Amino acid sequence: MRIRECVLVIALVAACGDKKEAPKEQEGHGHEAHVAPHGGEILELGGGAAHLEILHDHEGGSMTVYVLGADLKTPIAVEAPVVNLVTKDGPAAVTLTAIEPGTDGKASAWKGAHAGLKADPWDGRIRVAIGGKTYQSPLEGEGHDHK
């Protein structure tokens, strides 16, 4: 009888190990992951009212920021986003330059470089004003991929 009980216990343990948990949604995201049009990392602003797509070259110490609408397709021209990093040497600001600015100096794409951007992982925040509202986000978002 003891062998039979041992076999039963082993069978139960093996059966429990075969169970697969249902995939969990990303914390804070009750929706599908966004697809970045430029292959970067998506940061959601204002509950999805707008998005930032960040391409981070941690080896070269640079970043490109695309400002997009809720649909992740419509470019939104804004004044320069403000990027503040926390580096090993203390706080640092990254100056972003417009890519193809309009006559008002606004653009939907911005680029910048700083030694603090070579960090991996990086630590900081980005702030941008869109339509009279100011949004802030940590630099890490969903789908973080180092380019």
PDB file of C-alpha atoms in Angstrom:
ATOM      1  CA  MET A   1       0.000   0.000   0.000  1.00  0.00           C
ATOM      2  CA  ARG A   2       2.861   2.456   0.675  1.00  0.00           C
ATOM      3  CA  ILE A   3       4.170   2.165  -2.877  1.00  0.00           C
ATOM      4  CA  ARG A   4       0.695   2.854  -4.175  1.00  0.00           C
ATOM      5  CA  GLU A   5       0.432   5.999  -2.003  1.00  0.00           C
ATOM      6  CA  CYS A   6       3.857   7.212  -3.172  1.00  0.00           C
ATOM      7  CA  VAL A   7       2.882   6.710  -6.811  1.00  0.00           C
ATOM      8  CA  LEU A   8      -0.347   8.641  -6.200  1.00  0.00           C
ATOM      9  CA  VAL A   9       1.522  11.531  -4.551  1.00  0.00           C
ATOM     10  CA  ILE A  10       4.065  11.647  -7.379  1.00  0.00           C
ATOM     11  CA  ALA A  11       1.259  11.622  -9.957  1.00  0.00           C
ATOM     12  CA  LEU A  12      -0.523  14.497  -8.181  1.00  0.00           C
ATOM     13  CA  VAL A  13       2.654  16.585  -7.942  1.00  0.00           C
ATOM     14  CA  ALA A  14       3.413  15.981 -11.616  1.00  0.00           C
ATOM     15  CA  ALA A  15      -0.137  16.929 -12.608  1.00  0.00           C
ATOM     16  CA  CYS A  16       0.045  20.167 -10.605  1.00  0.00           C
ATOM     17  CA  GLY A  17       3.300  21.088 -12.314  1.00  0.00           C
ATOM     18  CA  ASP A  18       1.643  20.910 -15.752  1.00  0.00           C
ATOM     19  CA  LYS A  19      -0.837  23.684 -15.002  1.00  0.00           C
ATOM     20  CA  LYS A  20      -0.137  26.899 -16.847  1.00  0.00           C
ATOM     21  CA  GLU A  21      -1.156  30.239 -15.446  1.00  0.00           C
ATOM     22  CA  ALA A  22      -3.092  32.562 -17.668  1.00  0.00           C
ATOM     23  CA  PRO A  23      -0.898  35.437 -18.872  1.00  0.00           C
ATOM     24  CA  LYS A  24      -1.228  38.499 -16.687  1.00  0.00           C
ATOM     25  CA  GLU A  25      -1.906  41.933 -18.102  1.00  0.00           C
ATOM     26  CA  GLN A  26       0.838  44.476 -17.644  1.00  0.00           C
ATOM     27  CA  GLU A  27       0.275  46.312 -14.408  1.00  0.00           C
ATOM     28  CA  GLY A  28      -1.419  49.636 -15.017  1.00  0.00           C
ATOM     29  CA  HIS A  29      -2.439  48.682 -18.557  1.00  0.00           C
ATOM     30  CA  GLY A  30      -5.944  47.381 -19.112  1.00  0.00           C
ATOM     31  CA  HIS A  31      -5.431  47.214 -22.874  1.00  0.00           C
ATOM     32  CA  GLU A  32      -3.296  45.637 -25.549  1.00  0.00           C
ATOM     33  CA  ALA A  33       0.330  46.656 -25.909  1.00  0.00           C
ATOM     34  CA  HIS A  34       0.854  49.507 -28.347  1.00  0.00           C
ATOM     35  CA  VAL A  35       2.763  49.074 -31.586  1.00  0.00           C
ATOM     36  CA  ALA A  36       5.448  51.732 -31.981  1.00  0.00           C
ATOM     37  CA  PRO A  37       5.528  53.101 -35.550  1.00  0.00           C
ATOM     38  CA  HIS A  38       9.304  53.742 -35.400  1.00  0.00           C
ATOM     39  CA  GLY A  39      10.210  50.636 -33.390  1.00  0.00           C
ATOM     40  CA  GLY A  40      10.750  52.497 -30.108  1.00  0.00           C
ATOM     41  CA  GLU A  41       9.258  52.431 -26.643  1.00  0.00           C
ATOM     42  CA  ILE A  42       5.764  53.849 -26.084  1.00  0.00           C
ATOM     43  CA  LEU A  43       4.914  56.110 -23.166  1.00  0.00           C
ATOM     44  CA  GLU A  44       1.209  56.749 -22.665  1.00  0.00           C
ATOM     45  CA  LEU A  45       0.162  60.250 -21.619  1.00  0.00           C
ATOM     46  CA  GLY A  46      -3.104  61.323 -20.013  1.00  0.00           C
ATOM     47  CA  GLY A  47      -4.711  57.886 -20.045  1.00  0.00           C
ATOM     48  CA  GLY A  48      -4.088  57.498 -23.777  1.00  0.00           C
ATOM     49  CA  ALA A  49      -4.881  61.065 -24.895  1.00  0.00           C
ATOM     50  CA  ALA A  50      -1.411  61.183 -26.472  1.00  0.00           C
ATOM     51  CA  HIS A  51       1.756  59.105 -26.656  1.00  0.00           C
ATOM     52  CA  LEU A  52       5.483  59.539 -26.812  1.00  0.00           C
ATOM     53  CA  GLU A  53       7.614  57.109 -28.729  1.00  0.00           C
ATOM     54  CA  ILE A  54      11.190  57.022 -27.459  1.00  0.00           C
ATOM     55  CA  LEU A  55      14.112  55.548 -29.379  1.00  0.00           C
ATOM     56  CA  HIS A  56      17.018  55.221 -26.946  1.00  0.00           C
ATOM     57  CA  ASP A  57      20.529  54.518 -28.214  1.00  0.00           C
ATOM     58  CA  HIS A  58      22.230  53.742 -24.915  1.00  0.00           C
ATOM     59  CA  GLU A  59      25.543  52.926 -26.617  1.00  0.00           C
ATOM     60  CA  GLY A  60      25.685  56.264 -28.441  1.00  0.00           C
ATOM     61  CA  GLY A  61      24.035  58.242 -25.638  1.00  0.00           C
ATOM     62  CA  SER A  62      21.216  59.672 -27.722  1.00  0.00           C
ATOM     63  CA  MET A  63      17.442  59.637 -27.930  1.00  0.00           C
ATOM     64  CA  THR A  64      14.719  60.519 -30.412  1.00  0.00           C
ATOM     65  CA  VAL A  65      11.242  61.458 -29.189  1.00  0.00           C
ATOM     66  CA  TYR A  66       8.130  61.302 -31.383  1.00  0.00           C
ATOM     67  CA  VAL A  67       4.943  62.972 -30.119  1.00  0.00           C
ATOM     68  CA  LEU A  68       1.854  61.133 -31.333  1.00  0.00           C
ATOM     69  CA  GLY A  69      -1.896  61.289 -30.870  1.00  0.00           C
ATOM     70  CA  ALA A  70      -4.128  58.722 -29.238  1.00  0.00           C
ATOM     71  CA  ASP A  71      -4.068  56.600 -32.424  1.00  0.00           C
ATOM     72  CA  LEU A  72      -0.242  56.389 -32.384  1.00  0.00           C
ATOM     73  CA  LYS A  73      -0.264  57.635 -35.976  1.00  0.00           C
ATOM     74  CA  THR A  74      -1.055  61.342 -35.868  1.00  0.00           C
ATOM     75  CA  PRO A  75       2.012  63.529 -35.215  1.00  0.00           C
ATOM     76  CA  ILE A  76       1.487  66.352 -32.714  1.00  0.00           C
ATOM     77  CA  ALA A  77       3.731  69.409 -32.979  1.00  0.00           C
ATOM     78  CA  VAL A  78       4.843  70.653 -29.556  1.00  0.00           C
ATOM     79  CA  GLU A  79       7.478  72.857 -27.979  1.00  0.00           C
ATOM     80  CA  ALA A  80      10.627  71.029 -26.883  1.00  0.00           C
ATOM     81  CA  PRO A  81       9.927  68.275 -24.357  1.00  0.00           C
ATOM     82  CA  VAL A  82      11.952  68.527 -21.146  1.00  0.00           C
ATOM     83  CA  VAL A  83      14.074  65.491 -20.254  1.00  0.00           C
ATOM     84  CA  ASN A  84      15.585  65.217 -16.789  1.00  0.00           C
ATOM     85  CA  LEU A  85      17.906  62.328 -15.962  1.00  0.00           C
ATOM     86  CA  VAL A  86      19.221  60.949 -12.722  1.00  0.00           C
ATOM     87  CA  THR A  87      22.855  60.049 -13.348  1.00  0.00           C
ATOM     88  CA  LYS A  88      25.660  58.718 -11.174  1.00  0.00           C
ATOM     89  CA  ASP A  89      26.957  62.314 -11.093  1.00  0.00           C
ATOM     90  CA  GLY A  90      23.576  63.787 -10.092  1.00  0.00           C
ATOM     91  CA  PRO A  91      20.640  65.319 -11.984  1.00  0.00           C
ATOM     92  CA  ALA A  92      21.117  66.291 -15.623  1.00  0.00           C
ATOM     93  CA  ALA A  93      18.942  67.879 -18.302  1.00  0.00           C
ATOM     94  CA  VAL A  94      18.959  66.719 -21.925  1.00  0.00           C
ATOM     95  CA  THR A  95      18.457  69.448 -24.524  1.00  0.00           C
ATOM     96  CA  LEU A  96      16.294  68.256 -27.400  1.00  0.00           C
ATOM     97  CA  THR A  97      16.493  69.737 -30.904  1.00  0.00           C
ATOM     98  CA  ALA A  98      13.526  69.766 -33.259  1.00  0.00           C
ATOM     99  CA  ILE A  99      13.576  67.548 -36.323  1.00  0.00           C
ATOM    100  CA  GLU A 100      11.924  69.542 -39.134  1.00  0.00           C
ATOM    101  CA  PRO A 101      10.476  72.336 -36.970  1.00  0.00           C
ATOM    102  CA  GLY A 102       7.598  74.483 -38.152  1.00  0.00           C
ATOM    103  CA  THR A 103       7.859  78.267 -38.407  1.00  0.00           C
ATOM    104  CA  ASP A 104       6.704  78.464 -34.780  1.00  0.00           C
ATOM    105  CA  GLY A 105       9.594  76.214 -33.663  1.00  0.00           C
ATOM    106  CA  LYS A 106       7.266  73.365 -32.737  1.00  0.00           C
ATOM    107  CA  ALA A 107       7.839  69.848 -34.019  1.00  0.00           C
ATOM    108  CA  SER A 108       6.475  66.336 -33.571  1.00  0.00           C
ATOM    109  CA  ALA A 109       9.954  64.775 -33.473  1.00  0.00           C
ATOM    110  CA  TRP A 110      12.908  65.740 -31.276  1.00  0.00           C
ATOM    111  CA  LYS A 111      16.419  64.430 -30.784  1.00  0.00           C
ATOM    112  CA  GLY A 112      19.128  64.902 -28.193  1.00  0.00           C
ATOM    113  CA  ALA A 113      22.350  63.450 -26.837  1.00  0.00           C
ATOM    114  CA  HIS A 114      23.919  63.347 -23.384  1.00  0.00           C
ATOM    115  CA  ALA A 115      26.460  61.127 -21.637  1.00  0.00           C
ATOM    116  CA  GLY A 116      23.743  60.270 -19.089  1.00  0.00           C
ATOM    117  CA  LEU A 117      21.780  58.561 -21.874  1.00  0.00           C
ATOM    118  CA  LYS A 118      24.489  55.900 -22.102  1.00  0.00           C
ATOM    119  CA  ALA A 119      23.177  54.396 -18.867  1.00  0.00           C
ATOM    120  CA  ASP A 120      21.319  51.126 -19.131  1.00  0.00           C
ATOM    121  CA  PRO A 121      18.896  51.052 -17.515  1.00  0.00           C
ATOM    122  CA  TRP A 122      18.338  54.771 -17.494  1.00  0.00           C
ATOM    123  CA  ASP A 123      16.499  56.778 -14.878  1.00  0.00           C
ATOM    124  CA  GLY A 124      14.602  59.979 -15.506  1.00  0.00           C
ATOM    125  CA  ARG A 125      11.419  61.708 -16.538  1.00  0.00           C
ATOM    126  CA  ILE A 126      10.110  63.493 -19.606  1.00  0.00           C
ATOM    127  CA  ARG A 127       7.661  66.402 -19.564  1.00  0.00           C
ATOM    128  CA  VAL A 128       5.742  67.712 -22.571  1.00  0.00           C
ATOM    129  CA  ALA A 129       2.935  70.251 -23.066  1.00  0.00           C
ATOM    130  CA  ILE A 130       0.186  69.175 -25.463  1.00  0.00           C
ATOM    131  CA  GLY A 131      -2.923  71.238 -26.124  1.00  0.00           C
ATOM    132  CA  GLY A 132      -2.505  73.397 -23.034  1.00  0.00           C
ATOM    133  CA  LYS A 133      -1.922  70.428 -20.696  1.00  0.00           C
ATOM    134  CA  THR A 134       1.415  69.340 -19.292  1.00  0.00           C
ATOM    135  CA  TYR A 135       2.149  65.628 -19.036  1.00  0.00           C
ATOM    136  CA  GLN A 136       5.010  63.843 -17.260  1.00  0.00           C
ATOM    137  CA  SER A 137       6.159  60.266 -17.566  1.00  0.00           C
ATOM    138  CA  PRO A 138       9.041  58.110 -16.397  1.00  0.00           C
ATOM    139  CA  LEU A 139      11.354  57.340 -19.319  1.00  0.00           C
ATOM    140  CA  GLU A 140      10.740  53.596 -19.067  1.00  0.00           C
ATOM    141  CA  GLY A 141       7.483  52.383 -20.582  1.00  0.00           C
ATOM    142  CA  GLU A 142       5.906  49.306 -22.083  1.00  0.00           C
ATOM    143  CA  GLY A 143       7.872  47.280 -24.559  1.00  0.00           C
ATOM    144  CA  HIS A 144      11.215  48.727 -23.476  1.00  0.00           C
ATOM    145  CA  ASP A 145      13.788  47.703 -26.036  1.00  0.00           C
ATOM    146  CA  HIS A 146      17.344  48.974 -26.243  1.00  0.00           C
ATOM    147  CA  LYS A 147      18.285  50.130 -29.733  1.00  0.00           C
TER     148      LYS A 147
END
